[in-house]
Structure formats: C-alpha cells, structure tokens
C-alpha cells in the first residue's frame, strides 16, 4: 500500500509529486525507478475517477490514455503504489515509442515487423503503438506472441517483447541491459507480472 502522503498526492492528481514522494519513502530499485519515472513523465496528467471500468464493464484500477497523455485511476482500486508504477511504466513506454530512433523503439519495431505476418486479425497488427498496447494488456494477444518463434532465436516473440521492455526498465533503474536472447532474470519476471 502507498503511504498516506503518496495516497494524498494521487487523490489530488499530482502524478510526479506522488512518484517523488514514493521514491523518498522507499529505497533500492523501486526508489530509483519512481524517481526516474517522475523525471520522464513531467507533462503526463493523473486523473482520479469513481467506478472505473474496462470495455467489458469490469472494474479496473487504472489505465494510461496515450491520446491525452493521461493516467486514469479508480478512486477505490487505483490509489496504490502498484497502479502508480504500472501505469507510469505504460506512459513512459508510450513516450519512448514517440522517438523512432530510441533503441527500445527500434527493438520493439523489429519484433513487431517479425510478428506482424502471423498476427492475423489481432488489433495489435495495426501499428507499433497498438502492438505494444496489446502486448502489455491483452492476454489472448500475449498467448499468440508466446506461440511464435523466430528460427535460430531461443526466445519466443512474447519473451523478446518482455526483454525489450525489461531493458527499458533496467535503464530507468541504472542497471546494465541484457542481450535480447539471454535467459530471463528477476527484472524480466517483474515486467512479465506487470
């Protein structure tokens, strides 16, 4: 759970202040991550609403809307550190995709281009932005990627996607990036859980 200060800042819709407050009340890698996210997301807005639901009318803790650069969290389910970090990582990833020359964007674009011929009618086949959004949030799409491999590469498409995002998280934690085809580690598993 978030500290009262972080909860108060989230309820007041102060994203970067909430991230900085969390960074100041914890230590280790989560502190570094929150601090770096606060720097990257300076213009991202936070909105708190009641009874937030997804397209199937199921309650959800939060989501990131790249069209408005806004993180939206539920007033009951979303005022917590997990939602704060989870949605902030979505926002930061979206910001990276806006820069086609960024190494993570290049890695994700390569994965997208390799996967696209086999994505059938999945919405994630539309473009790189939809590919990333679907790969981060749609279990059916994730299963499809997990079933796809590239000859000569030890990781399937989902694992390669997770590795690219994990390397982005590593950069925000001040950790060394891992080769795209190396075995999974704790950061990869953390990103998989997100």
PDB file of C-alpha atoms in Angstrom:
ATOM      1  CA  UNK A   1       0.000   0.000   0.000  1.00  0.00           C
ATOM      2  CA  UNK A   2       1.003   3.584  -0.576  1.00  0.00           C
ATOM      3  CA  UNK A   3       1.954   5.852   2.284  1.00  0.00           C
ATOM      4  CA  UNK A   4      -0.672   8.422   3.323  1.00  0.00           C
ATOM      5  CA  UNK A   5       1.402  11.127   1.596  1.00  0.00           C
ATOM      6  CA  UNK A   6       1.504   9.207  -1.700  1.00  0.00           C
ATOM      7  CA  UNK A   7      -2.227   8.427  -1.458  1.00  0.00           C
ATOM      8  CA  UNK A   8      -2.991  12.095  -0.784  1.00  0.00           C
ATOM      9  CA  UNK A   9      -0.917  13.225  -3.775  1.00  0.00           C
ATOM     10  CA  UNK A  10      -2.561  10.640  -6.046  1.00  0.00           C
ATOM     11  CA  UNK A  11      -6.024  11.700  -4.877  1.00  0.00           C
ATOM     12  CA  UNK A  12      -5.018  15.306  -5.589  1.00  0.00           C
ATOM     13  CA  UNK A  13      -3.995  14.211  -9.115  1.00  0.00           C
ATOM     14  CA  UNK A  14      -0.313  15.119  -8.686  1.00  0.00           C
ATOM     15  CA  UNK A  15       1.491  12.372 -10.622  1.00  0.00           C
ATOM     16  CA  UNK A  16       5.127  13.450 -10.464  1.00  0.00           C
ATOM     17  CA  UNK A  17       4.806  14.573  -6.843  1.00  0.00           C
ATOM     18  CA  UNK A  18       3.331  11.160  -5.941  1.00  0.00           C
ATOM     19  CA  UNK A  19       6.195   9.385  -7.728  1.00  0.00           C
ATOM     20  CA  UNK A  20       8.780  11.575  -5.959  1.00  0.00           C
ATOM     21  CA  UNK A  21       7.080  11.054  -2.589  1.00  0.00           C
ATOM     22  CA  UNK A  22       7.149   7.286  -3.124  1.00  0.00           C
ATOM     23  CA  UNK A  23      10.819   7.489  -4.171  1.00  0.00           C
ATOM     24  CA  UNK A  24      11.546   9.344  -0.922  1.00  0.00           C
ATOM     25  CA  UNK A  25       9.679   6.824   1.266  1.00  0.00           C
ATOM     26  CA  UNK A  26      11.257   3.657  -0.127  1.00  0.00           C
ATOM     27  CA  UNK A  27      14.751   2.589  -1.017  1.00  0.00           C
ATOM     28  CA  UNK A  28      16.541   0.484  -3.541  1.00  0.00           C
ATOM     29  CA  UNK A  29      15.445  -0.089  -7.100  1.00  0.00           C
ATOM     30  CA  UNK A  30      11.838   0.980  -6.643  1.00  0.00           C
ATOM     31  CA  UNK A  31      13.041   4.346  -5.356  1.00  0.00           C
ATOM     32  CA  UNK A  32      15.302   4.779  -8.399  1.00  0.00           C
ATOM     33  CA  UNK A  33      12.502   3.681 -10.750  1.00  0.00           C
ATOM     34  CA  UNK A  34       9.941   6.087  -9.247  1.00  0.00           C
ATOM     35  CA  UNK A  35      12.420   8.959  -9.310  1.00  0.00           C
ATOM     36  CA  UNK A  36      13.318   8.323 -12.961  1.00  0.00           C
ATOM     37  CA  UNK A  37       9.655   7.985 -13.935  1.00  0.00           C
ATOM     38  CA  UNK A  38       8.917  11.329 -12.256  1.00  0.00           C
ATOM     39  CA  UNK A  39      11.576  12.946 -14.467  1.00  0.00           C
ATOM     40  CA  UNK A  40      10.294  11.324 -17.668  1.00  0.00           C
ATOM     41  CA  UNK A  41       6.579  11.951 -17.047  1.00  0.00           C
ATOM     42  CA  UNK A  42       6.674  15.654 -16.206  1.00  0.00           C
ATOM     43  CA  UNK A  43       3.836  16.541 -18.595  1.00  0.00           C
ATOM     44  CA  UNK A  44       1.724  13.410 -18.027  1.00  0.00           C
ATOM     45  CA  UNK A  45      -1.536  14.080 -16.224  1.00  0.00           C
ATOM     46  CA  UNK A  46      -3.185  11.998 -13.492  1.00  0.00           C
ATOM     47  CA  UNK A  47      -6.961  11.798 -13.179  1.00  0.00           C
ATOM     48  CA  UNK A  48      -8.869  10.041 -10.414  1.00  0.00           C
ATOM     49  CA  UNK A  49     -12.399   8.826 -11.169  1.00  0.00           C
ATOM     50  CA  UNK A  50     -15.041   6.755  -9.421  1.00  0.00           C
ATOM     51  CA  UNK A  51     -16.110   3.338 -10.719  1.00  0.00           C
ATOM     52  CA  UNK A  52     -13.506   2.940 -13.487  1.00  0.00           C
ATOM     53  CA  UNK A  53     -14.348   0.040 -15.820  1.00  0.00           C
ATOM     54  CA  UNK A  54     -12.857  -1.501 -18.955  1.00  0.00           C
ATOM     55  CA  UNK A  55     -14.596  -2.039 -22.303  1.00  0.00           C
ATOM     56  CA  UNK A  56     -16.318  -5.134 -20.837  1.00  0.00           C
ATOM     57  CA  UNK A  57     -17.670  -3.132 -17.899  1.00  0.00           C
ATOM     58  CA  UNK A  58     -15.293  -4.827 -15.425  1.00  0.00           C
ATOM     59  CA  UNK A  59     -13.783  -2.714 -12.625  1.00  0.00           C
ATOM     60  CA  UNK A  60     -10.135  -1.846 -13.213  1.00  0.00           C
ATOM     61  CA  UNK A  61      -7.591   0.029 -11.071  1.00  0.00           C
ATOM     62  CA  UNK A  62      -6.299   2.228 -13.888  1.00  0.00           C
ATOM     63  CA  UNK A  63      -5.141   2.749 -17.456  1.00  0.00           C
ATOM     64  CA  UNK A  64      -2.953   5.066 -19.495  1.00  0.00           C
ATOM     65  CA  UNK A  65      -4.505   7.042 -22.374  1.00  0.00           C
ATOM     66  CA  UNK A  66      -1.737   7.956 -24.841  1.00  0.00           C
ATOM     67  CA  UNK A  67      -4.051  10.221 -26.845  1.00  0.00           C
ATOM     68  CA  UNK A  68      -4.397  12.609 -23.898  1.00  0.00           C
ATOM     69  CA  UNK A  69      -1.159  11.631 -22.107  1.00  0.00           C
ATOM     70  CA  UNK A  70      -3.237  10.907 -19.007  1.00  0.00           C
ATOM     71  CA  UNK A  71      -3.108   8.175 -16.405  1.00  0.00           C
ATOM     72  CA  UNK A  72      -6.612   7.480 -15.123  1.00  0.00           C
ATOM     73  CA  UNK A  73      -7.004   5.629 -11.810  1.00  0.00           C
ATOM     74  CA  UNK A  74     -10.017   4.422  -9.897  1.00  0.00           C
ATOM     75  CA  UNK A  75     -10.591   6.234  -6.609  1.00  0.00           C
ATOM     76  CA  UNK A  76     -11.069   2.939  -4.740  1.00  0.00           C
ATOM     77  CA  UNK A  77      -8.957   0.375  -6.643  1.00  0.00           C
ATOM     78  CA  UNK A  78      -6.188   2.542  -8.093  1.00  0.00           C
ATOM     79  CA  UNK A  79      -4.786   4.616  -5.240  1.00  0.00           C
ATOM     80  CA  UNK A  80      -1.797   2.359  -4.578  1.00  0.00           C
ATOM     81  CA  UNK A  81       1.862   2.005  -5.479  1.00  0.00           C
ATOM     82  CA  UNK A  82       1.343  -0.914  -7.872  1.00  0.00           C
ATOM     83  CA  UNK A  83      -1.117   1.039 -10.028  1.00  0.00           C
ATOM     84  CA  UNK A  84       1.035   4.182  -9.821  1.00  0.00           C
ATOM     85  CA  UNK A  85       4.153   2.362 -11.068  1.00  0.00           C
ATOM     86  CA  UNK A  86       2.305   0.109 -13.524  1.00  0.00           C
ATOM     87  CA  UNK A  87       0.520   2.932 -15.327  1.00  0.00           C
ATOM     88  CA  UNK A  88       3.583   5.171 -15.143  1.00  0.00           C
ATOM     89  CA  UNK A  89       5.585   2.458 -16.939  1.00  0.00           C
ATOM     90  CA  UNK A  90       2.875   2.313 -19.623  1.00  0.00           C
ATOM     91  CA  UNK A  91       3.129   6.086 -20.041  1.00  0.00           C
ATOM     92  CA  UNK A  92       6.935   6.065 -20.161  1.00  0.00           C
ATOM     93  CA  UNK A  93       6.900   3.284 -22.766  1.00  0.00           C
ATOM     94  CA  UNK A  94       4.453   5.280 -24.864  1.00  0.00           C
ATOM     95  CA  UNK A  95       6.767   8.307 -24.672  1.00  0.00           C
ATOM     96  CA  UNK A  96       9.687   6.184 -25.876  1.00  0.00           C
ATOM     97  CA  UNK A  97       7.664   4.987 -28.881  1.00  0.00           C
ATOM     98  CA  UNK A  98       7.271   8.613 -29.958  1.00  0.00           C
ATOM     99  CA  UNK A  99      11.018   8.610 -30.698  1.00  0.00           C
ATOM    100  CA  UNK A 100      11.672   6.249 -33.642  1.00  0.00           C
ATOM    101  CA  UNK A 101      15.450   6.424 -33.145  1.00  0.00           C
ATOM    102  CA  UNK A 102      15.313   5.294 -29.490  1.00  0.00           C
ATOM    103  CA  UNK A 103      16.957   1.842 -29.087  1.00  0.00           C
ATOM    104  CA  UNK A 104      13.852   0.396 -27.372  1.00  0.00           C
ATOM    105  CA  UNK A 105      11.613   1.673 -30.166  1.00  0.00           C
ATOM    106  CA  UNK A 106      13.934   0.041 -32.695  1.00  0.00           C
ATOM    107  CA  UNK A 107      13.862  -3.274 -30.797  1.00  0.00           C
ATOM    108  CA  UNK A 108      10.076  -3.224 -30.445  1.00  0.00           C
ATOM    109  CA  UNK A 109       9.641  -2.270 -34.105  1.00  0.00           C
ATOM    110  CA  UNK A 110      11.827  -5.197 -35.155  1.00  0.00           C
ATOM    111  CA  UNK A 111       9.748  -7.578 -33.015  1.00  0.00           C
ATOM    112  CA  UNK A 112       6.536  -6.083 -34.430  1.00  0.00           C
ATOM    113  CA  UNK A 113       7.747  -6.449 -38.028  1.00  0.00           C
ATOM    114  CA  UNK A 114       8.747 -10.080 -37.429  1.00  0.00           C
ATOM    115  CA  UNK A 115       5.449 -10.909 -35.722  1.00  0.00           C
ATOM    116  CA  UNK A 116       3.056  -8.944 -37.949  1.00  0.00           C
ATOM    117  CA  UNK A 117       2.719 -11.512 -40.778  1.00  0.00           C
ATOM    118  CA  UNK A 118       1.391 -14.037 -38.224  1.00  0.00           C
ATOM    119  CA  UNK A 119      -0.910 -11.760 -36.210  1.00  0.00           C
ATOM    120  CA  UNK A 120      -3.966 -12.460 -38.358  1.00  0.00           C
ATOM    121  CA  UNK A 121      -6.781 -10.072 -37.402  1.00  0.00           C
ATOM    122  CA  UNK A 122      -5.427  -9.051 -34.000  1.00  0.00           C
ATOM    123  CA  UNK A 123      -5.762  -5.332 -33.333  1.00  0.00           C
ATOM    124  CA  UNK A 124      -2.096  -5.307 -32.335  1.00  0.00           C
ATOM    125  CA  UNK A 125      -1.180  -5.799 -36.007  1.00  0.00           C
ATOM    126  CA  UNK A 126      -2.299  -2.217 -36.824  1.00  0.00           C
ATOM    127  CA  UNK A 127       0.926  -0.394 -35.916  1.00  0.00           C
ATOM    128  CA  UNK A 128       3.730  -0.342 -33.338  1.00  0.00           C
ATOM    129  CA  UNK A 129       1.662   1.612 -30.800  1.00  0.00           C
ATOM    130  CA  UNK A 130      -1.239  -0.852 -30.895  1.00  0.00           C
ATOM    131  CA  UNK A 131       1.212  -3.759 -30.899  1.00  0.00           C
ATOM    132  CA  UNK A 132       2.802  -2.538 -27.658  1.00  0.00           C
ATOM    133  CA  UNK A 133      -0.552  -1.690 -26.058  1.00  0.00           C
ATOM    134  CA  UNK A 134      -1.948  -5.132 -26.867  1.00  0.00           C
ATOM    135  CA  UNK A 135       1.242  -6.950 -25.841  1.00  0.00           C
ATOM    136  CA  UNK A 136       1.119  -5.185 -22.467  1.00  0.00           C
ATOM    137  CA  UNK A 137      -2.572  -5.703 -21.767  1.00  0.00           C
ATOM    138  CA  UNK A 138      -4.309  -8.402 -23.837  1.00  0.00           C
ATOM    139  CA  UNK A 139      -3.808 -11.991 -22.562  1.00  0.00           C
ATOM    140  CA  UNK A 140      -5.049 -13.504 -25.835  1.00  0.00           C
ATOM    141  CA  UNK A 141      -2.560 -11.418 -27.810  1.00  0.00           C
ATOM    142  CA  UNK A 142       0.180 -12.372 -25.340  1.00  0.00           C
ATOM    143  CA  UNK A 143      -0.625 -16.060 -25.900  1.00  0.00           C
ATOM    144  CA  UNK A 144      -0.373 -15.536 -29.656  1.00  0.00           C
ATOM    145  CA  UNK A 145       3.054 -13.908 -29.280  1.00  0.00           C
ATOM    146  CA  UNK A 146       4.175 -16.682 -26.924  1.00  0.00           C
ATOM    147  CA  UNK A 147       3.301 -19.240 -29.608  1.00  0.00           C
ATOM    148  CA  UNK A 148       5.503 -17.509 -32.191  1.00  0.00           C
ATOM    149  CA  UNK A 149       9.241 -18.026 -32.517  1.00  0.00           C
ATOM    150  CA  UNK A 150      11.916 -16.913 -34.930  1.00  0.00           C
ATOM    151  CA  UNK A 151      14.232 -19.576 -36.282  1.00  0.00           C
ATOM    152  CA  UNK A 152      17.596 -19.536 -34.556  1.00  0.00           C
ATOM    153  CA  UNK A 153      16.421 -17.394 -31.614  1.00  0.00           C
ATOM    154  CA  UNK A 154      15.939 -19.043 -28.209  1.00  0.00           C
ATOM    155  CA  UNK A 155      13.159 -16.707 -27.001  1.00  0.00           C
ATOM    156  CA  UNK A 156       9.631 -16.575 -28.406  1.00  0.00           C
ATOM    157  CA  UNK A 157       8.099 -13.256 -29.514  1.00  0.00           C
ATOM    158  CA  UNK A 158       6.492 -12.547 -26.145  1.00  0.00           C
ATOM    159  CA  UNK A 159       9.750 -13.224 -24.317  1.00  0.00           C
ATOM    160  CA  UNK A 160      11.612 -10.941 -26.731  1.00  0.00           C
ATOM    161  CA  UNK A 161       8.973  -8.242 -26.185  1.00  0.00           C
ATOM    162  CA  UNK A 162       9.306  -8.596 -22.404  1.00  0.00           C
ATOM    163  CA  UNK A 163      13.111  -8.407 -22.726  1.00  0.00           C
ATOM    164  CA  UNK A 164      12.905  -5.144 -24.708  1.00  0.00           C
ATOM    165  CA  UNK A 165      10.599  -3.595 -22.089  1.00  0.00           C
ATOM    166  CA  UNK A 166      12.762  -5.045 -19.294  1.00  0.00           C
ATOM    167  CA  UNK A 167      15.836  -3.398 -20.763  1.00  0.00           C
ATOM    168  CA  UNK A 168      13.964  -0.095 -20.759  1.00  0.00           C
ATOM    169  CA  UNK A 169      13.108  -0.645 -17.073  1.00  0.00           C
ATOM    170  CA  UNK A 170      16.743  -1.595 -16.408  1.00  0.00           C
ATOM    171  CA  UNK A 171      17.844   1.721 -17.925  1.00  0.00           C
ATOM    172  CA  UNK A 172      15.485   3.524 -15.521  1.00  0.00           C
ATOM    173  CA  UNK A 173      16.929   1.531 -12.615  1.00  0.00           C
ATOM    174  CA  UNK A 174      20.513   2.302 -13.591  1.00  0.00           C
ATOM    175  CA  UNK A 175      21.166  -1.371 -14.365  1.00  0.00           C
ATOM    176  CA  UNK A 176      23.050  -2.855 -17.294  1.00  0.00           C
ATOM    177  CA  UNK A 177      20.861  -4.038 -20.160  1.00  0.00           C
ATOM    178  CA  UNK A 178      20.719  -7.724 -21.045  1.00  0.00           C
ATOM    179  CA  UNK A 179      21.251  -9.229 -24.517  1.00  0.00           C
ATOM    180  CA  UNK A 180      17.948  -9.755 -26.312  1.00  0.00           C
ATOM    181  CA  UNK A 181      18.269 -13.550 -26.429  1.00  0.00           C
ATOM    182  CA  UNK A 182      19.679 -14.270 -22.947  1.00  0.00           C
ATOM    183  CA  UNK A 183      17.818 -16.144 -20.205  1.00  0.00           C
ATOM    184  CA  UNK A 184      15.166 -14.337 -18.162  1.00  0.00           C
ATOM    185  CA  UNK A 185      16.080 -12.790 -14.820  1.00  0.00           C
ATOM    186  CA  UNK A 186      14.270 -11.028 -11.959  1.00  0.00           C
ATOM    187  CA  UNK A 187      13.609  -7.801 -13.915  1.00  0.00           C
ATOM    188  CA  UNK A 188      12.141  -9.784 -16.825  1.00  0.00           C
ATOM    189  CA  UNK A 189       9.877 -11.626 -14.407  1.00  0.00           C
ATOM    190  CA  UNK A 190       8.814  -8.319 -12.811  1.00  0.00           C
ATOM    191  CA  UNK A 191       7.889  -6.876 -16.224  1.00  0.00           C
ATOM    192  CA  UNK A 192       6.037 -10.114 -17.108  1.00  0.00           C
ATOM    193  CA  UNK A 193       3.934  -9.652 -13.969  1.00  0.00           C
ATOM    194  CA  UNK A 194       3.105  -6.068 -14.946  1.00  0.00           C
TER     195      UNK A 194
END
